[in-house]
Amino acid sequence: YLVPDDGGELVFVAERSMGCALNGDRVRVLLYPRRKGHEPEGEVVEVIERAKTEFVGVLEVKNSLASLNVDRKQLVHDIFIPLDKLKGGKNGQKCVARIVEWDDKSKNPIGEVVDVLGYVGDNNTEMHAILAEFGLPYKYPEDVEAAADKIDAGITPTEIKKRIDMRSVCTFTIDPRDAKDFDDALSIRATDDGLWEIGVHIADVTHYVTEGSIIDKEAYRRATSVYLVDRTVPMLPEHLCNGICSLRPNEEKLAYSVIFRMDDFADVKDYTIARTVIKSDRRFT
């Protein structure tokens, strides 16, 4: 179906009338004369903008021909790949290919390999294929990784003076046993007026990732970390999420904290939100 820009009635497009259009593409459709008692019907005459140009499939190389065999739910036709556009891909490997040319005169699209994932059945290959199929990133651009690697923990005496120093307060984290990123911590101490001071601390990522930087833009593009059965694809490069910004035990860390006081019945009396420096005493699971 065509969903018209003006919000009008949906237009039915039979598969034989789709040309080289795919689901989600922005297209121009020629309307057929309306038949009484039937919904509007038409055919695609132009693909204006593609919703998806990269596809995952298995590379088949035979003599002077190569093609990417794509899951039929994604693309009915195989993608023909010129031999000089294989990017080192070999027969039987899973690859990501980009369509570079396709019109109604050509039954099959012509494309180029943009990434070789590996051989079918290999665990890493299959995990990366899942991510690539859904348009999720499975690796970091080299310039983003390089920018992250240059970042220093930056816990200087000058920076500590700007913050509430809670390094001496009993602090701990609670995360799953296989977690690498400890992003929040708890602290507790008794106060002189008979109350309990509780701190909830998260890593102060904004101290390291400045707005508009290439790391910030990459994180914005990803929006979230992605969790698969055997791995996490983090929103931030590993040097940050599992290193500098992970609240690991016995390491000083910059944090953003909510610190509140409550009585023995857990009634909160007051609170403050502040930047702090903390030091976790133990990692619990």
PDB file of C-alpha atoms in Angstrom, residues 23-255:
ATOM      1  CA  ASN A  23       8.842  -1.775   2.013  1.00  0.00           C
ATOM      2  CA  GLY A  24       9.253   1.672   3.565  1.00  0.00           C
ATOM      3  CA  ASP A  25      10.540   3.379   0.391  1.00  0.00           C
ATOM      4  CA  ARG A  26       9.237   6.805  -0.545  1.00  0.00           C
ATOM      5  CA  VAL A  27       7.719   6.429  -4.008  1.00  0.00           C
ATOM      6  CA  ARG A  28       5.601   8.042  -6.697  1.00  0.00           C
ATOM      7  CA  VAL A  29       2.588   5.992  -7.783  1.00  0.00           C
ATOM      8  CA  LEU A  30       0.439   6.188 -10.925  1.00  0.00           C
ATOM      9  CA  LEU A  31      -3.234   5.713 -10.038  1.00  0.00           C
ATOM     10  CA  TYR A  32      -5.344   3.342 -12.144  1.00  0.00           C
ATOM     11  CA  PRO A  33      -8.916   4.357 -13.054  1.00  0.00           C
ATOM     12  CA  ARG A  34     -11.089   3.675 -10.018  1.00  0.00           C
ATOM     13  CA  ARG A  35     -13.332   0.645 -10.288  1.00  0.00           C
ATOM     14  CA  LYS A  36     -16.672   0.828  -8.549  1.00  0.00           C
ATOM     15  CA  GLY A  37     -16.647  -1.045  -5.256  1.00  0.00           C
ATOM     16  CA  HIS A  38     -12.845  -1.430  -5.248  1.00  0.00           C
ATOM     17  CA  GLU A  39     -10.141   0.357  -3.301  1.00  0.00           C
ATOM     18  CA  PRO A  40      -7.774   2.736  -5.130  1.00  0.00           C
ATOM     19  CA  GLU A  41      -5.035   0.866  -6.984  1.00  0.00           C
ATOM     20  CA  GLY A  42      -1.863   1.935  -8.732  1.00  0.00           C
ATOM     21  CA  GLU A  43       1.697   1.110  -9.732  1.00  0.00           C
ATOM     22  CA  VAL A  44       5.070   2.458  -8.667  1.00  0.00           C
ATOM     23  CA  VAL A  45       6.620   4.672 -11.357  1.00  0.00           C
ATOM     24  CA  GLU A  46       9.526   6.108  -9.343  1.00  0.00           C
ATOM     25  CA  VAL A  47      11.471   5.365  -6.186  1.00  0.00           C
ATOM     26  CA  ILE A  48      12.236   8.768  -4.651  1.00  0.00           C
ATOM     27  CA  GLU A  49      14.076   7.667  -1.529  1.00  0.00           C
ATOM     28  CA  ARG A  50      15.060   4.258  -0.231  1.00  0.00           C
ATOM     29  CA  ALA A  51      14.290   3.331   3.367  1.00  0.00           C
ATOM     30  CA  LYS A  52      17.071   0.759   3.388  1.00  0.00           C
ATOM     31  CA  THR A  53      20.098   0.358   1.119  1.00  0.00           C
ATOM     32  CA  GLU A  54      22.262  -2.092   3.092  1.00  0.00           C
ATOM     33  CA  PHE A  55      21.413  -5.780   3.421  1.00  0.00           C
ATOM     34  CA  VAL A  56      22.937  -8.824   5.091  1.00  0.00           C
ATOM     35  CA  GLY A  57      23.335 -12.066   3.197  1.00  0.00           C
ATOM     36  CA  VAL A  58      25.585 -14.945   2.185  1.00  0.00           C
ATOM     37  CA  LEU A  59      28.078 -14.299  -0.590  1.00  0.00           C
ATOM     38  CA  GLU A  60      28.050 -16.683  -3.545  1.00  0.00           C
ATOM     39  CA  VAL A  61      31.041 -16.416  -5.870  1.00  0.00           C
ATOM     40  CA  LYS A  62      31.097 -18.593  -8.999  1.00  0.00           C
ATOM     41  CA  ASN A  63      33.678 -18.079 -11.720  1.00  0.00           C
ATOM     42  CA  SER A  64      33.095 -14.538 -13.006  1.00  0.00           C
ATOM     43  CA  LEU A  65      29.844 -13.913 -11.115  1.00  0.00           C
ATOM     44  CA  ALA A  66      29.096 -12.959  -7.516  1.00  0.00           C
ATOM     45  CA  SER A  67      25.863 -12.303  -5.673  1.00  0.00           C
ATOM     46  CA  LEU A  68      24.637 -11.718  -2.141  1.00  0.00           C
ATOM     47  CA  ASN A  69      21.816 -14.091  -1.239  1.00  0.00           C
ATOM     48  CA  VAL A  70      19.567 -12.115   1.089  1.00  0.00           C
ATOM     49  CA  ASP A  71      16.829 -13.362   3.407  1.00  0.00           C
ATOM     50  CA  ARG A  72      13.678 -13.296   1.262  1.00  0.00           C
ATOM     51  CA  LYS A  73      11.774 -11.439   3.986  1.00  0.00           C
ATOM     52  CA  GLN A  74      14.123  -8.509   3.401  1.00  0.00           C
ATOM     53  CA  LEU A  75      14.663  -8.617  -0.347  1.00  0.00           C
ATOM     54  CA  VAL A  76      13.124 -10.919  -2.953  1.00  0.00           C
ATOM     55  CA  HIS A  77      16.021 -10.566  -5.405  1.00  0.00           C
ATOM     56  CA  ASP A  78      19.696 -11.392  -4.872  1.00  0.00           C
ATOM     57  CA  ILE A  79      22.143  -8.514  -5.167  1.00  0.00           C
ATOM     58  CA  PHE A  80      24.654  -8.849  -8.015  1.00  0.00           C
ATOM     59  CA  ILE A  81      28.180  -7.864  -6.916  1.00  0.00           C
ATOM     60  CA  PRO A  82      30.939  -6.988  -9.427  1.00  0.00           C
ATOM     61  CA  LEU A  83      34.082  -8.993  -8.631  1.00  0.00           C
ATOM     62  CA  ASP A  84      36.063  -5.801  -7.990  1.00  0.00           C
ATOM     63  CA  LYS A  85      33.519  -4.773  -5.314  1.00  0.00           C
ATOM     64  CA  LEU A  86      33.798  -7.822  -3.025  1.00  0.00           C
ATOM     65  CA  LYS A  87      36.104  -6.097  -0.505  1.00  0.00           C
ATOM     66  CA  GLY A  88      37.902  -9.390   0.098  1.00  0.00           C
ATOM     67  CA  GLY A  89      34.701 -11.359   0.645  1.00  0.00           C
ATOM     68  CA  LYS A  90      34.809 -15.070  -0.180  1.00  0.00           C
ATOM     69  CA  ASN A  91      32.243 -17.630  -1.194  1.00  0.00           C
ATOM     70  CA  GLY A  92      30.081 -18.729   1.764  1.00  0.00           C
ATOM     71  CA  GLN A  93      30.813 -15.696   3.948  1.00  0.00           C
ATOM     72  CA  LYS A  94      28.170 -13.454   5.444  1.00  0.00           C
ATOM     73  CA  CYS A  95      28.553  -9.881   4.257  1.00  0.00           C
ATOM     74  CA  VAL A  96      26.837  -6.520   4.353  1.00  0.00           C
ATOM     75  CA  ALA A  97      26.242  -5.087   0.878  1.00  0.00           C
ATOM     76  CA  ARG A  98      24.936  -1.728  -0.277  1.00  0.00           C
ATOM     77  CA  ILE A  99      22.686  -1.341  -3.312  1.00  0.00           C
ATOM     78  CA  VAL A 100      24.271   1.208  -5.668  1.00  0.00           C
ATOM     79  CA  GLU A 101      22.124   0.727  -8.784  1.00  0.00           C
ATOM     80  CA  TRP A 102      18.650  -0.655  -9.413  1.00  0.00           C
ATOM     81  CA  ASP A 103      15.905   0.317 -11.803  1.00  0.00           C
ATOM     82  CA  ASP A 104      12.886  -1.353 -13.351  1.00  0.00           C
ATOM     83  CA  LYS A 105      14.915  -2.510 -16.348  1.00  0.00           C
ATOM     84  CA  SER A 106      17.110  -4.619 -14.073  1.00  0.00           C
ATOM     85  CA  LYS A 107      15.521  -7.555 -12.307  1.00  0.00           C
ATOM     86  CA  ASN A 108      18.331  -7.683  -9.764  1.00  0.00           C
ATOM     87  CA  PRO A 109      19.958  -4.785  -7.942  1.00  0.00           C
ATOM     88  CA  ILE A 110      23.690  -4.173  -8.328  1.00  0.00           C
ATOM     89  CA  GLY A 111      25.656  -3.574  -5.150  1.00  0.00           C
ATOM     90  CA  GLU A 112      29.002  -3.548  -3.408  1.00  0.00           C
ATOM     91  CA  VAL A 113      30.239  -5.249  -0.241  1.00  0.00           C
ATOM     92  CA  VAL A 114      30.750  -2.748   2.569  1.00  0.00           C
ATOM     93  CA  ASP A 115      31.736  -5.220   5.298  1.00  0.00           C
ATOM     94  CA  VAL A 116      32.698  -8.883   5.549  1.00  0.00           C
ATOM     95  CA  LEU A 117      31.235 -10.400   8.740  1.00  0.00           C
ATOM     96  CA  GLY A 118      32.740 -13.891   8.518  1.00  0.00           C
ATOM     97  CA  TYR A 119      31.695 -17.460   7.804  1.00  0.00           C
ATOM     98  CA  VAL A 120      28.179 -18.745   8.390  1.00  0.00           C
ATOM     99  CA  GLY A 121      27.762 -20.433  11.780  1.00  0.00           C
ATOM    100  CA  ASP A 122      30.582 -18.587  13.512  1.00  0.00           C
ATOM    101  CA  ASN A 123      29.178 -17.030  16.684  1.00  0.00           C
ATOM    102  CA  ASN A 124      30.637 -13.549  16.157  1.00  0.00           C
ATOM    103  CA  THR A 125      29.514 -13.575  12.533  1.00  0.00           C
ATOM    104  CA  GLU A 126      25.939 -14.463  13.433  1.00  0.00           C
ATOM    105  CA  MET A 127      25.732 -11.882  16.238  1.00  0.00           C
ATOM    106  CA  HIS A 128      27.052  -9.129  13.975  1.00  0.00           C
ATOM    107  CA  ALA A 129      24.641 -10.250  11.267  1.00  0.00           C
ATOM    108  CA  ILE A 130      21.681  -9.867  13.641  1.00  0.00           C
ATOM    109  CA  LEU A 131      22.776  -6.339  14.525  1.00  0.00           C
ATOM    110  CA  ALA A 132      23.475  -5.350  10.907  1.00  0.00           C
ATOM    111  CA  GLU A 133      20.151  -6.755   9.712  1.00  0.00           C
ATOM    112  CA  PHE A 134      18.272  -4.423  12.040  1.00  0.00           C
ATOM    113  CA  GLY A 135      20.478  -1.441  11.303  1.00  0.00           C
ATOM    114  CA  LEU A 136      22.196  -1.565  14.691  1.00  0.00           C
ATOM    115  CA  PRO A 137      25.908  -0.755  14.999  1.00  0.00           C
ATOM    116  CA  TYR A 138      28.199  -3.695  15.722  1.00  0.00           C
ATOM    117  CA  LYS A 139      31.502  -1.826  15.852  1.00  0.00           C
ATOM    118  CA  TYR A 140      32.787   1.665  16.590  1.00  0.00           C
ATOM    119  CA  PRO A 141      34.225   4.015  13.971  1.00  0.00           C
ATOM    120  CA  GLU A 142      38.001   4.204  14.428  1.00  0.00           C
ATOM    121  CA  ASP A 143      38.002   7.982  14.953  1.00  0.00           C
ATOM    122  CA  VAL A 144      35.474   7.648  17.795  1.00  0.00           C
ATOM    123  CA  GLU A 145      37.525   4.903  19.460  1.00  0.00           C
ATOM    124  CA  ALA A 146      40.675   7.031  19.080  1.00  0.00           C
ATOM    125  CA  ALA A 147      38.971  10.069  20.625  1.00  0.00           C
ATOM    126  CA  ALA A 148      37.761   7.990  23.582  1.00  0.00           C
ATOM    127  CA  ASP A 149      41.197   6.439  24.151  1.00  0.00           C
ATOM    128  CA  LYS A 150      42.699   9.923  24.529  1.00  0.00           C
ATOM    129  CA  ILE A 151      40.394  10.787  27.439  1.00  0.00           C
ATOM    130  CA  ASP A 152      42.071  10.776  30.852  1.00  0.00           C
ATOM    131  CA  ALA A 153      40.273  10.032  34.120  1.00  0.00           C
ATOM    132  CA  GLY A 154      40.988  13.641  35.086  1.00  0.00           C
ATOM    133  CA  ILE A 155      40.553  13.329  38.859  1.00  0.00           C
ATOM    134  CA  THR A 156      42.843  16.210  39.780  1.00  0.00           C
ATOM    135  CA  PRO A 157      42.997  18.090  43.111  1.00  0.00           C
ATOM    136  CA  THR A 158      41.402  21.048  41.308  1.00  0.00           C
ATOM    137  CA  GLU A 159      38.469  18.928  40.115  1.00  0.00           C
ATOM    138  CA  ILE A 160      37.999  17.343  43.560  1.00  0.00           C
ATOM    139  CA  LYS A 161      37.705  20.824  45.121  1.00  0.00           C
ATOM    140  CA  LYS A 162      34.690  21.519  42.884  1.00  0.00           C
ATOM    141  CA  ARG A 163      32.858  18.463  44.226  1.00  0.00           C
ATOM    142  CA  ILE A 164      31.601  16.885  47.435  1.00  0.00           C
ATOM    143  CA  ASP A 165      34.321  14.470  48.501  1.00  0.00           C
ATOM    144  CA  MET A 166      32.672  11.156  49.503  1.00  0.00           C
ATOM    145  CA  ARG A 167      35.653   8.871  49.059  1.00  0.00           C
ATOM    146  CA  SER A 168      35.698   7.955  52.744  1.00  0.00           C
ATOM    147  CA  VAL A 169      31.994   6.987  52.893  1.00  0.00           C
ATOM    148  CA  CYS A 170      30.979   3.315  52.771  1.00  0.00           C
ATOM    149  CA  THR A 171      30.075   2.812  49.094  1.00  0.00           C
ATOM    150  CA  PHE A 172      29.281  -0.248  46.994  1.00  0.00           C
ATOM    151  CA  THR A 173      27.778  -1.403  43.707  1.00  0.00           C
ATOM    152  CA  ILE A 174      25.280  -4.191  42.967  1.00  0.00           C
ATOM    153  CA  ASP A 175      25.318  -5.645  39.441  1.00  0.00           C
ATOM    154  CA  PRO A 176      24.886  -9.006  37.711  1.00  0.00           C
ATOM    155  CA  ARG A 177      27.843 -11.358  38.019  1.00  0.00           C
ATOM    156  CA  ASP A 178      28.818 -10.971  34.344  1.00  0.00           C
ATOM    157  CA  ALA A 179      28.472  -7.165  34.237  1.00  0.00           C
ATOM    158  CA  LYS A 180      31.458  -5.064  33.160  1.00  0.00           C
ATOM    159  CA  ASP A 181      29.845  -1.639  33.429  1.00  0.00           C
ATOM    160  CA  PHE A 182      29.093  -0.624  37.018  1.00  0.00           C
ATOM    161  CA  ASP A 183      27.175   2.582  36.389  1.00  0.00           C
ATOM    162  CA  ASP A 184      25.497   3.243  39.729  1.00  0.00           C
ATOM    163  CA  ALA A 185      26.581   2.941  43.344  1.00  0.00           C
ATOM    164  CA  LEU A 186      25.053   3.299  46.810  1.00  0.00           C
ATOM    165  CA  SER A 187      26.572   4.831  49.913  1.00  0.00           C
ATOM    166  CA  ILE A 188      25.426   4.949  53.529  1.00  0.00           C
ATOM    167  CA  ARG A 189      26.577   6.549  56.776  1.00  0.00           C
ATOM    168  CA  ALA A 190      25.032   7.581  60.091  1.00  0.00           C
ATOM    169  CA  THR A 191      24.879  11.331  60.760  1.00  0.00           C
ATOM    170  CA  ASP A 192      25.483  13.127  64.067  1.00  0.00           C
ATOM    171  CA  ASP A 193      21.789  14.065  64.389  1.00  0.00           C
ATOM    172  CA  GLY A 194      20.600  10.440  64.415  1.00  0.00           C
ATOM    173  CA  LEU A 195      19.662  10.186  60.746  1.00  0.00           C
ATOM    174  CA  TRP A 196      20.998   8.116  57.852  1.00  0.00           C
ATOM    175  CA  GLU A 197      22.678   9.700  54.873  1.00  0.00           C
ATOM    176  CA  ILE A 198      22.100   7.695  51.690  1.00  0.00           C
ATOM    177  CA  GLY A 199      23.842   8.431  48.404  1.00  0.00           C
ATOM    178  CA  VAL A 200      22.802   7.230  44.970  1.00  0.00           C
ATOM    179  CA  HIS A 201      25.678   7.833  42.558  1.00  0.00           C
ATOM    180  CA  ILE A 202      25.931   7.497  38.797  1.00  0.00           C
ATOM    181  CA  ALA A 203      29.066   7.980  36.720  1.00  0.00           C
ATOM    182  CA  ASP A 204      29.451  11.612  35.648  1.00  0.00           C
ATOM    183  CA  VAL A 205      29.685  10.884  31.921  1.00  0.00           C
ATOM    184  CA  THR A 206      29.113  14.525  30.955  1.00  0.00           C
ATOM    185  CA  HIS A 207      32.462  15.424  32.518  1.00  0.00           C
ATOM    186  CA  TYR A 208      34.125  13.367  29.783  1.00  0.00           C
ATOM    187  CA  VAL A 209      31.726  13.497  26.831  1.00  0.00           C
ATOM    188  CA  THR A 210      31.198  17.100  25.760  1.00  0.00           C
ATOM    189  CA  GLU A 211      28.164  18.131  23.762  1.00  0.00           C
ATOM    190  CA  GLY A 212      28.770  18.143  20.021  1.00  0.00           C
ATOM    191  CA  SER A 213      31.924  15.999  20.181  1.00  0.00           C
ATOM    192  CA  ILE A 214      32.249  12.983  17.870  1.00  0.00           C
ATOM    193  CA  ILE A 215      31.706  10.680  20.872  1.00  0.00           C
ATOM    194  CA  ASP A 216      28.521  12.576  21.769  1.00  0.00           C
ATOM    195  CA  LYS A 217      27.247  12.385  18.188  1.00  0.00           C
ATOM    196  CA  GLU A 218      27.948   8.649  17.988  1.00  0.00           C
ATOM    197  CA  ALA A 219      26.159   8.059  21.323  1.00  0.00           C
ATOM    198  CA  TYR A 220      23.206  10.152  20.111  1.00  0.00           C
ATOM    199  CA  ARG A 221      23.042   8.076  16.917  1.00  0.00           C
ATOM    200  CA  ARG A 222      23.048   4.814  18.899  1.00  0.00           C
ATOM    201  CA  ALA A 223      20.640   6.139  21.577  1.00  0.00           C
ATOM    202  CA  THR A 224      21.137   3.117  23.849  1.00  0.00           C
ATOM    203  CA  SER A 225      23.274   0.095  24.558  1.00  0.00           C
ATOM    204  CA  VAL A 226      22.055  -3.077  22.822  1.00  0.00           C
ATOM    205  CA  TYR A 227      21.939  -6.362  24.737  1.00  0.00           C
ATOM    206  CA  LEU A 228      22.238  -9.701  22.941  1.00  0.00           C
ATOM    207  CA  VAL A 229      22.345 -13.137  24.575  1.00  0.00           C
ATOM    208  CA  ASP A 230      26.131 -13.208  24.862  1.00  0.00           C
ATOM    209  CA  ARG A 231      27.253  -9.568  24.690  1.00  0.00           C
ATOM    210  CA  THR A 232      26.471  -5.920  25.124  1.00  0.00           C
ATOM    211  CA  VAL A 233      27.037  -3.420  22.335  1.00  0.00           C
ATOM    212  CA  PRO A 234      27.601  -0.269  24.396  1.00  0.00           C
ATOM    213  CA  MET A 235      26.381   3.244  23.620  1.00  0.00           C
ATOM    214  CA  LEU A 236      29.830   4.613  24.547  1.00  0.00           C
ATOM    215  CA  PRO A 237      33.262   3.225  23.631  1.00  0.00           C
ATOM    216  CA  GLU A 238      34.612   0.582  26.008  1.00  0.00           C
ATOM    217  CA  HIS A 239      37.372   2.849  27.360  1.00  0.00           C
ATOM    218  CA  LEU A 240      34.597   5.026  28.814  1.00  0.00           C
ATOM    219  CA  CYS A 241      31.733   2.663  29.674  1.00  0.00           C
ATOM    220  CA  ASN A 242      33.818  -0.201  31.085  1.00  0.00           C
ATOM    221  CA  GLY A 243      36.786   1.904  32.176  1.00  0.00           C
ATOM    222  CA  ILE A 244      36.720   5.537  33.242  1.00  0.00           C
ATOM    223  CA  CYS A 245      32.937   5.666  33.809  1.00  0.00           C
ATOM    224  CA  SER A 246      32.582   2.253  35.450  1.00  0.00           C
ATOM    225  CA  LEU A 247      32.357   2.563  39.249  1.00  0.00           C
ATOM    226  CA  ARG A 248      34.827  -0.228  39.935  1.00  0.00           C
ATOM    227  CA  PRO A 249      35.911  -1.002  43.506  1.00  0.00           C
ATOM    228  CA  ASN A 250      38.968   0.711  44.987  1.00  0.00           C
ATOM    229  CA  GLU A 251      39.079   3.318  42.203  1.00  0.00           C
ATOM    230  CA  GLU A 252      38.313   7.008  42.597  1.00  0.00           C
ATOM    231  CA  LYS A 253      35.490   8.071  40.278  1.00  0.00           C
ATOM    232  CA  LEU A 254      33.687  11.263  39.372  1.00  0.00           C
ATOM    233  CA  ALA A 255      29.949  10.904  39.960  1.00  0.00           C
TER     234      ALA A 255
END
